[in-house]
Amino acid sequence: MENVFIMDHPLIQHKISLIRNKETGTNEFRRLIEEIAILMGFEALRDLPLEDVEVETPIETCMTPMLAGKKLAVVPVLRAGLGMVNGITTLVPSAKIGHIGLYRDPETHEPHEYYCKLPDPIEERLIVVVDPMLATGGSAVAAVDFIKKHGGRNIKCMFIIAAPEGLKRLHETHPDVQIYVGHLDRELNANAYICPGLGDAGDRIFGTK
Ligand code: PRP
Ligand code: URA
């Protein structure tokens, strides 16, 4: 599938196996989510544009590449996406941060919006939407709909674990969006949870339930 990238880096796979383990506690889970976000971000951001700028070294003046154009916006889907933000800002400290607040109705599994704010201007920025889980795809489609409605055009989405159903839905609805997935899991269960998955990502990051 064009614009879909499944990441096979051994460090990403190893860390995903650790977060699947139900014995992994909140501290370690949170740390691992951040580390995976760094590793995925490193790959997903490899096409950031560069421009040569003049820099004076202690030896001489040279032209050397630096990030070009309008900078990055990282947009976590609340709550669980918050766990990936520090990973991206570790790579690009100047990134602006937007928020898209969505929760899934436990019965219908439909996303409900409760808070959305994007950095201004959004039009020229590369926008990286982060969420550990892509299940039915309802939340991701709603997040990208919202960003596009506000003028966002250059959008990448990063998910640590995805279900085939959600990946298909997001890709078919927004084929222009680049989708990065840490691991493509088997399927959704009757409650629209990813199998084998890791359970409720938000609860595991924040120690709730
Ligand atoms: C989870 C997850 C995604 C969404 C995925 O969030 O972080 O945002 O579910 O499911 P979908 O693809 O079927 O929409 P949740 O709604 O549980 O909210 P939370 O992060 O606040 O726990
Ligand atoms: N949200 C989660 O946190 N986990 C799932 O498996 C599905 C949706």
PDB file of C-alpha atoms and ligand atoms in Angstrom:
ATOM      1  CA  MET A   1       0.000   0.000   0.000  1.00  0.00           C
ATOM      2  CA  GLU A   2       1.427   3.352  -1.026  1.00  0.00           C
ATOM      3  CA  ASN A   3       1.957   5.719   1.920  1.00  0.00           C
ATOM      4  CA  VAL A   4       1.794   2.892   4.479  1.00  0.00           C
ATOM      5  CA  PHE A   5       5.049   1.988   6.220  1.00  0.00           C
ATOM      6  CA  ILE A   6       5.293  -0.950   8.595  1.00  0.00           C
ATOM      7  CA  MET A   7       8.450  -0.554  10.669  1.00  0.00           C
ATOM      8  CA  ASP A   8      10.536  -3.662  11.074  1.00  0.00           C
ATOM      9  CA  HIS A   9      13.437  -2.275  13.094  1.00  0.00           C
ATOM     10  CA  PRO A  10      14.465  -4.907  15.662  1.00  0.00           C
ATOM     11  CA  LEU A  11      14.589  -2.366  18.502  1.00  0.00           C
ATOM     12  CA  ILE A  12      11.007  -1.285  17.760  1.00  0.00           C
ATOM     13  CA  GLN A  13       9.834  -4.910  17.652  1.00  0.00           C
ATOM     14  CA  HIS A  14      11.628  -5.766  20.913  1.00  0.00           C
ATOM     15  CA  LYS A  15      10.149  -2.819  22.772  1.00  0.00           C
ATOM     16  CA  ILE A  16       6.655  -3.511  21.413  1.00  0.00           C
ATOM     17  CA  SER A  17       6.912  -7.038  22.825  1.00  0.00           C
ATOM     18  CA  LEU A  18       7.776  -5.533  26.228  1.00  0.00           C
ATOM     19  CA  ILE A  19       4.734  -3.223  26.253  1.00  0.00           C
ATOM     20  CA  ARG A  20       2.418  -6.087  25.260  1.00  0.00           C
ATOM     21  CA  ASN A  21       3.337  -7.904  28.482  1.00  0.00           C
ATOM     22  CA  LYS A  22       0.561  -7.336  31.039  1.00  0.00           C
ATOM     23  CA  GLU A  23       3.181  -7.444  33.836  1.00  0.00           C
ATOM     24  CA  THR A  24       4.890  -4.307  32.476  1.00  0.00           C
ATOM     25  CA  GLY A  25       4.055  -1.550  34.965  1.00  0.00           C
ATOM     26  CA  THR A  26       3.141   2.081  34.352  1.00  0.00           C
ATOM     27  CA  ASN A  27       6.669   3.527  34.730  1.00  0.00           C
ATOM     28  CA  GLU A  28       8.279   1.122  32.342  1.00  0.00           C
ATOM     29  CA  PHE A  29       5.319   1.211  29.934  1.00  0.00           C
ATOM     30  CA  ARG A  30       5.508   5.005  29.700  1.00  0.00           C
ATOM     31  CA  ARG A  31       9.278   4.952  29.169  1.00  0.00           C
ATOM     32  CA  LEU A  32       8.990   2.325  26.444  1.00  0.00           C
ATOM     33  CA  ILE A  33       6.238   4.226  24.607  1.00  0.00           C
ATOM     34  CA  GLU A  34       8.525   7.261  24.537  1.00  0.00           C
ATOM     35  CA  GLU A  35      11.503   5.212  23.315  1.00  0.00           C
ATOM     36  CA  ILE A  36       9.411   3.612  20.561  1.00  0.00           C
ATOM     37  CA  ALA A  37       8.189   7.074  19.513  1.00  0.00           C
ATOM     38  CA  ILE A  38      11.836   8.198  19.177  1.00  0.00           C
ATOM     39  CA  LEU A  39      12.728   5.175  17.044  1.00  0.00           C
ATOM     40  CA  MET A  40       9.627   5.497  14.853  1.00  0.00           C
ATOM     41  CA  GLY A  41      10.039   9.269  14.570  1.00  0.00           C
ATOM     42  CA  PHE A  42      13.658   8.849  13.503  1.00  0.00           C
ATOM     43  CA  GLU A  43      12.475   6.762  10.535  1.00  0.00           C
ATOM     44  CA  ALA A  44       9.316   8.729   9.770  1.00  0.00           C
ATOM     45  CA  LEU A  45      11.158  12.061   9.681  1.00  0.00           C
ATOM     46  CA  ARG A  46      13.965  11.019   7.387  1.00  0.00           C
ATOM     47  CA  ASP A  47      12.482  13.039   4.489  1.00  0.00           C
ATOM     48  CA  LEU A  48      12.479  16.369   6.367  1.00  0.00           C
ATOM     49  CA  PRO A  49      13.732  19.029   3.942  1.00  0.00           C
ATOM     50  CA  LEU A  50      17.168  20.538   4.500  1.00  0.00           C
ATOM     51  CA  GLU A  51      18.752  23.761   3.313  1.00  0.00           C
ATOM     52  CA  ASP A  52      22.391  24.799   3.426  1.00  0.00           C
ATOM     53  CA  VAL A  53      23.142  27.640   5.826  1.00  0.00           C
ATOM     54  CA  GLU A  54      26.378  29.457   6.517  1.00  0.00           C
ATOM     55  CA  VAL A  55      28.040  28.550   9.823  1.00  0.00           C
ATOM     56  CA  GLU A  56      31.329  29.738  11.237  1.00  0.00           C
ATOM     57  CA  THR A  57      33.247  26.893  12.823  1.00  0.00           C
ATOM     58  CA  PRO A  58      36.328  27.600  14.983  1.00  0.00           C
ATOM     59  CA  ILE A  59      38.324  26.763  11.829  1.00  0.00           C
ATOM     60  CA  GLU A  60      36.481  28.392   8.911  1.00  0.00           C
ATOM     61  CA  THR A  61      33.127  29.392   7.450  1.00  0.00           C
ATOM     62  CA  CYS A  62      31.176  26.620   5.730  1.00  0.00           C
ATOM     63  CA  MET A  63      27.781  25.864   4.221  1.00  0.00           C
ATOM     64  CA  THR A  64      26.079  23.120   6.215  1.00  0.00           C
ATOM     65  CA  PRO A  65      22.570  21.575   6.118  1.00  0.00           C
ATOM     66  CA  MET A  66      19.854  22.507   8.608  1.00  0.00           C
ATOM     67  CA  LEU A  67      16.094  21.856   8.687  1.00  0.00           C
ATOM     68  CA  ALA A  68      14.330  24.059   6.139  1.00  0.00           C
ATOM     69  CA  GLY A  69      10.976  25.776   6.007  1.00  0.00           C
ATOM     70  CA  LYS A  70       8.164  25.838   8.536  1.00  0.00           C
ATOM     71  CA  LYS A  71       8.769  23.504  11.399  1.00  0.00           C
ATOM     72  CA  LEU A  72       6.961  20.504  12.708  1.00  0.00           C
ATOM     73  CA  ALA A  73       3.711  20.221  14.620  1.00  0.00           C
ATOM     74  CA  VAL A  74       3.215  17.088  16.696  1.00  0.00           C
ATOM     75  CA  VAL A  75      -0.438  16.383  17.406  1.00  0.00           C
ATOM     76  CA  PRO A  76      -1.216  13.695  19.989  1.00  0.00           C
ATOM     77  CA  VAL A  77      -4.679  12.138  20.029  1.00  0.00           C
ATOM     78  CA  LEU A  78      -5.627  12.376  23.724  1.00  0.00           C
ATOM     79  CA  ARG A  79      -5.052  10.757  26.013  1.00  0.00           C
ATOM     80  CA  ALA A  80      -2.746   7.970  24.932  1.00  0.00           C
ATOM     81  CA  GLY A  81      -1.002   9.982  22.188  1.00  0.00           C
ATOM     82  CA  LEU A  82       0.462  12.226  24.898  1.00  0.00           C
ATOM     83  CA  GLY A  83       2.821   9.382  25.772  1.00  0.00           C
ATOM     84  CA  MET A  84       4.549   9.739  22.379  1.00  0.00           C
ATOM     85  CA  VAL A  85       5.015  13.534  22.357  1.00  0.00           C
ATOM     86  CA  ASN A  86       8.324  13.662  24.251  1.00  0.00           C
ATOM     87  CA  GLY A  87       9.738  11.119  21.821  1.00  0.00           C
ATOM     88  CA  ILE A  88       9.119  13.455  18.889  1.00  0.00           C
ATOM     89  CA  THR A  89      10.231  16.618  20.696  1.00  0.00           C
ATOM     90  CA  THR A  90      13.448  14.821  21.687  1.00  0.00           C
ATOM     91  CA  LEU A  91      14.149  14.619  17.950  1.00  0.00           C
ATOM     92  CA  VAL A  92      12.816  18.082  17.022  1.00  0.00           C
ATOM     93  CA  PRO A  93      12.777  20.295  20.146  1.00  0.00           C
ATOM     94  CA  SER A  94      11.330  23.259  18.208  1.00  0.00           C
ATOM     95  CA  ALA A  95       8.151  21.312  17.275  1.00  0.00           C
ATOM     96  CA  LYS A  96       4.876  23.002  18.187  1.00  0.00           C
ATOM     97  CA  ILE A  97       2.285  20.816  19.907  1.00  0.00           C
ATOM     98  CA  GLY A  98      -1.423  20.587  19.052  1.00  0.00           C
ATOM     99  CA  HIS A  99      -4.008  18.456  20.856  1.00  0.00           C
ATOM    100  CA  ILE A 100      -6.950  16.450  19.590  1.00  0.00           C
ATOM    101  CA  GLY A 101      -9.168  15.196  22.390  1.00  0.00           C
ATOM    102  CA  LEU A 102     -11.199  12.148  21.400  1.00  0.00           C
ATOM    103  CA  TYR A 103     -12.573   9.233  23.368  1.00  0.00           C
ATOM    104  CA  ARG A 104     -14.195   6.105  22.024  1.00  0.00           C
ATOM    105  CA  ASP A 105     -17.728   5.380  23.138  1.00  0.00           C
ATOM    106  CA  PRO A 106     -17.455   1.988  24.897  1.00  0.00           C
ATOM    107  CA  GLU A 107     -20.679   0.721  23.256  1.00  0.00           C
ATOM    108  CA  THR A 108     -20.638   2.143  19.716  1.00  0.00           C
ATOM    109  CA  HIS A 109     -16.811   2.562  19.494  1.00  0.00           C
ATOM    110  CA  GLU A 110     -17.474   5.879  17.736  1.00  0.00           C
ATOM    111  CA  PRO A 111     -15.046   8.722  18.577  1.00  0.00           C
ATOM    112  CA  HIS A 112     -16.309  11.766  20.523  1.00  0.00           C
ATOM    113  CA  GLU A 113     -14.457  15.054  20.334  1.00  0.00           C
ATOM    114  CA  TYR A 114     -13.910  17.009  23.584  1.00  0.00           C
ATOM    115  CA  TYR A 115     -10.939  19.320  22.963  1.00  0.00           C
ATOM    116  CA  CYS A 116      -9.017  20.350  19.856  1.00  0.00           C
ATOM    117  CA  LYS A 117      -6.365  23.018  19.422  1.00  0.00           C
ATOM    118  CA  LEU A 118      -3.765  23.252  16.674  1.00  0.00           C
ATOM    119  CA  PRO A 119      -0.711  25.526  16.375  1.00  0.00           C
ATOM    120  CA  ASP A 120      -1.222  28.489  14.056  1.00  0.00           C
ATOM    121  CA  PRO A 121      -0.504  28.703  11.153  1.00  0.00           C
ATOM    122  CA  ILE A 122      -0.979  25.006  10.445  1.00  0.00           C
ATOM    123  CA  GLU A 123      -1.010  25.188   6.611  1.00  0.00           C
ATOM    124  CA  GLU A 124       2.738  25.133   5.984  1.00  0.00           C
ATOM    125  CA  ARG A 125       3.745  22.753   8.757  1.00  0.00           C
ATOM    126  CA  LEU A 126       4.490  19.089   8.608  1.00  0.00           C
ATOM    127  CA  ILE A 127       1.958  17.612  11.041  1.00  0.00           C
ATOM    128  CA  VAL A 128       2.763  14.373  12.846  1.00  0.00           C
ATOM    129  CA  VAL A 129      -0.297  12.808  14.480  1.00  0.00           C
ATOM    130  CA  VAL A 130       0.691  10.365  17.225  1.00  0.00           C
ATOM    131  CA  ASP A 131      -1.424   7.701  18.901  1.00  0.00           C
ATOM    132  CA  PRO A 132      -0.197   4.308  20.145  1.00  0.00           C
ATOM    133  CA  MET A 133      -3.301   2.486  18.844  1.00  0.00           C
ATOM    134  CA  LEU A 134      -5.149   2.328  15.496  1.00  0.00           C
ATOM    135  CA  ALA A 135      -8.121   0.031  16.108  1.00  0.00           C
ATOM    136  CA  THR A 136     -11.319   0.685  14.085  1.00  0.00           C
ATOM    137  CA  GLY A 137      -9.662   3.803  12.686  1.00  0.00           C
ATOM    138  CA  GLY A 138     -12.557   6.019  13.798  1.00  0.00           C
ATOM    139  CA  SER A 139     -10.387   8.242  16.019  1.00  0.00           C
ATOM    140  CA  ALA A 140      -7.596   8.596  13.465  1.00  0.00           C
ATOM    141  CA  VAL A 141     -10.005   9.460  10.637  1.00  0.00           C
ATOM    142  CA  ALA A 142     -11.705  12.059  12.871  1.00  0.00           C
ATOM    143  CA  ALA A 143      -8.307  13.528  13.861  1.00  0.00           C
ATOM    144  CA  VAL A 144      -7.163  13.863  10.229  1.00  0.00           C
ATOM    145  CA  ASP A 145     -10.599  15.258   9.205  1.00  0.00           C
ATOM    146  CA  PHE A 146     -10.208  17.934  11.890  1.00  0.00           C
ATOM    147  CA  ILE A 147      -6.652  18.846  10.845  1.00  0.00           C
ATOM    148  CA  LYS A 148      -7.600  19.081   7.155  1.00  0.00           C
ATOM    149  CA  LYS A 149     -10.665  21.191   7.992  1.00  0.00           C
ATOM    150  CA  HIS A 150      -8.284  23.661   9.652  1.00  0.00           C
ATOM    151  CA  GLY A 151      -5.969  23.799   6.641  1.00  0.00           C
ATOM    152  CA  GLY A 152      -3.401  21.090   7.438  1.00  0.00           C
ATOM    153  CA  ARG A 153      -2.116  19.437   4.263  1.00  0.00           C
ATOM    154  CA  ASN A 154       1.175  17.696   4.955  1.00  0.00           C
ATOM    155  CA  ILE A 155       0.204  14.970   7.424  1.00  0.00           C
ATOM    156  CA  LYS A 156       1.928  11.879   8.785  1.00  0.00           C
ATOM    157  CA  CYS A 157       0.344   9.533  11.337  1.00  0.00           C
ATOM    158  CA  MET A 158       2.306   7.278  13.687  1.00  0.00           C
ATOM    159  CA  PHE A 159       0.778   4.302  15.500  1.00  0.00           C
ATOM    160  CA  ILE A 160       2.707   1.789  17.572  1.00  0.00           C
ATOM    161  CA  ILE A 161       0.144  -0.994  17.011  1.00  0.00           C
ATOM    162  CA  ALA A 162      -2.525  -1.146  14.297  1.00  0.00           C
ATOM    163  CA  ALA A 163      -5.344  -3.500  13.385  1.00  0.00           C
ATOM    164  CA  PRO A 164      -5.797  -4.305   9.679  1.00  0.00           C
ATOM    165  CA  GLU A 165      -9.362  -2.912   9.830  1.00  0.00           C
ATOM    166  CA  GLY A 166      -8.241   0.519  11.073  1.00  0.00           C
ATOM    167  CA  LEU A 167      -5.276   0.732   8.735  1.00  0.00           C
ATOM    168  CA  LYS A 168      -7.505   0.008   5.725  1.00  0.00           C
ATOM    169  CA  ARG A 169     -10.103   2.555   6.831  1.00  0.00           C
ATOM    170  CA  LEU A 170      -7.596   5.355   7.476  1.00  0.00           C
ATOM    171  CA  HIS A 171      -5.678   4.684   4.254  1.00  0.00           C
ATOM    172  CA  GLU A 172      -8.829   4.517   2.121  1.00  0.00           C
ATOM    173  CA  THR A 173     -10.305   7.677   3.678  1.00  0.00           C
ATOM    174  CA  HIS A 174      -7.068   9.688   3.560  1.00  0.00           C
ATOM    175  CA  PRO A 175      -4.786   8.097   0.918  1.00  0.00           C
ATOM    176  CA  ASP A 176      -2.536  11.202   0.879  1.00  0.00           C
ATOM    177  CA  VAL A 177      -1.571  10.727   4.542  1.00  0.00           C
ATOM    178  CA  GLN A 178       1.629   8.809   5.283  1.00  0.00           C
ATOM    179  CA  ILE A 179       0.935   6.142   7.894  1.00  0.00           C
ATOM    180  CA  TYR A 180       3.719   4.649  10.033  1.00  0.00           C
ATOM    181  CA  VAL A 181       2.944   1.503  12.010  1.00  0.00           C
ATOM    182  CA  GLY A 182       5.202  -0.220  14.545  1.00  0.00           C
ATOM    183  CA  HIS A 183       3.409  -3.552  14.272  1.00  0.00           C
ATOM    184  CA  LEU A 184       0.375  -4.712  12.293  1.00  0.00           C
ATOM    185  CA  ASP A 185      -1.614  -6.997  14.579  1.00  0.00           C
ATOM    186  CA  ARG A 186      -4.059  -9.773  13.692  1.00  0.00           C
ATOM    187  CA  GLU A 187      -7.581  -8.384  14.145  1.00  0.00           C
ATOM    188  CA  LEU A 188     -10.110  -6.608  16.346  1.00  0.00           C
ATOM    189  CA  ASN A 189     -12.177  -8.503  18.885  1.00  0.00           C
ATOM    190  CA  ALA A 190     -15.928  -8.017  19.516  1.00  0.00           C
ATOM    191  CA  ASN A 191     -15.165  -5.003  21.759  1.00  0.00           C
ATOM    192  CA  ALA A 192     -13.017  -3.439  19.031  1.00  0.00           C
ATOM    193  CA  TYR A 193      -9.811  -4.109  20.995  1.00  0.00           C
ATOM    194  CA  ILE A 194      -6.712  -5.041  19.043  1.00  0.00           C
ATOM    195  CA  CYS A 195      -5.593  -8.710  19.279  1.00  0.00           C
ATOM    196  CA  PRO A 196      -3.064  -9.504  20.607  1.00  0.00           C
ATOM    197  CA  GLY A 197      -2.565  -5.752  21.215  1.00  0.00           C
ATOM    198  CA  LEU A 198      -1.627  -4.405  24.621  1.00  0.00           C
ATOM    199  CA  GLY A 199      -4.996  -3.588  26.190  1.00  0.00           C
ATOM    200  CA  ASP A 200      -6.071   0.007  26.804  1.00  0.00           C
ATOM    201  CA  ALA A 201      -3.073   2.173  25.973  1.00  0.00           C
ATOM    202  CA  GLY A 202      -4.369   5.252  27.828  1.00  0.00           C
ATOM    203  CA  ASP A 203      -5.006   3.310  31.022  1.00  0.00           C
ATOM    204  CA  ARG A 204      -1.591   1.665  30.865  1.00  0.00           C
ATOM    205  CA  ILE A 205       0.241   4.970  30.269  1.00  0.00           C
ATOM    206  CA  PHE A 206      -1.589   6.889  32.973  1.00  0.00           C
ATOM    207  CA  GLY A 207      -2.149   4.077  35.482  1.00  0.00           C
ATOM    208  CA  THR A 208      -5.935   4.464  35.433  1.00  0.00           C
ATOM    209  CA  LYS A 209      -8.780   1.916  35.368  1.00  0.00           C
TER     210      LYS A 209
HETATM  211  C1  PRP B   1      -7.730   4.754  22.179  1.00  0.00           C
HETATM  212  C2  PRP B   1      -6.469   4.980  21.371  1.00  0.00           C
HETATM  213  C3  PRP B   1      -7.007   5.619  20.116  1.00  0.00           C
HETATM  214  C4  PRP B   1      -8.353   4.937  19.951  1.00  0.00           C
HETATM  215  C5  PRP B   1      -8.231   3.889  18.890  1.00  0.00           C
HETATM  216  O1  PRP B   1      -8.119   5.911  22.817  1.00  0.00           O
HETATM  217  O2  PRP B   1      -5.508   5.737  22.031  1.00  0.00           O
HETATM  218  O3  PRP B   1      -7.147   7.024  20.205  1.00  0.00           O
HETATM  219  O4  PRP B   1      -8.666   4.328  21.210  1.00  0.00           O
HETATM  220  O5  PRP B   1      -9.463   3.308  18.632  1.00  0.00           O
HETATM  221  P1  PRP B   1     -10.232   3.478  17.236  1.00  0.00           P
HETATM  222  O6  PRP B   1      -9.199   3.298  16.175  1.00  0.00           O
HETATM  223  O7  PRP B   1     -11.240   2.371  17.271  1.00  0.00           O
HETATM  224  O8  PRP B   1     -10.861   4.830  17.208  1.00  0.00           O
HETATM  225  P2  PRP B   1      -9.394   5.938  23.802  1.00  0.00           P
HETATM  226  O9  PRP B   1     -10.613   6.337  23.046  1.00  0.00           O
HETATM  227  O10 PRP B   1      -9.455   4.649  24.572  1.00  0.00           O
HETATM  228  O11 PRP B   1      -9.082   7.142  24.739  1.00  0.00           O
HETATM  229  P3  PRP B   1      -7.893   7.343  25.823  1.00  0.00           P
HETATM  230  O12 PRP B   1      -6.620   7.493  25.059  1.00  0.00           O
HETATM  231  O13 PRP B   1      -8.294   8.584  26.518  1.00  0.00           O
HETATM  232  O14 PRP B   1      -7.858   6.125  26.735  1.00  0.00           O
HETATM  233  N1  URA B   2      -7.763   1.491  22.170  1.00  0.00           N
HETATM  234  C1  URA B   2      -6.804   0.905  22.930  1.00  0.00           C
HETATM  235  O1  URA B   2      -6.206   1.563  23.797  1.00  0.00           O
HETATM  236  N2  URA B   2      -6.551  -0.400  22.725  1.00  0.00           N
HETATM  237  C2  URA B   2      -7.166  -1.123  21.786  1.00  0.00           C
HETATM  238  O2  URA B   2      -6.870  -2.331  21.644  1.00  0.00           O
HETATM  239  C3  URA B   2      -8.156  -0.506  20.999  1.00  0.00           C
HETATM  240  C4  URA B   2      -8.420   0.812  21.199  1.00  0.00           C
END
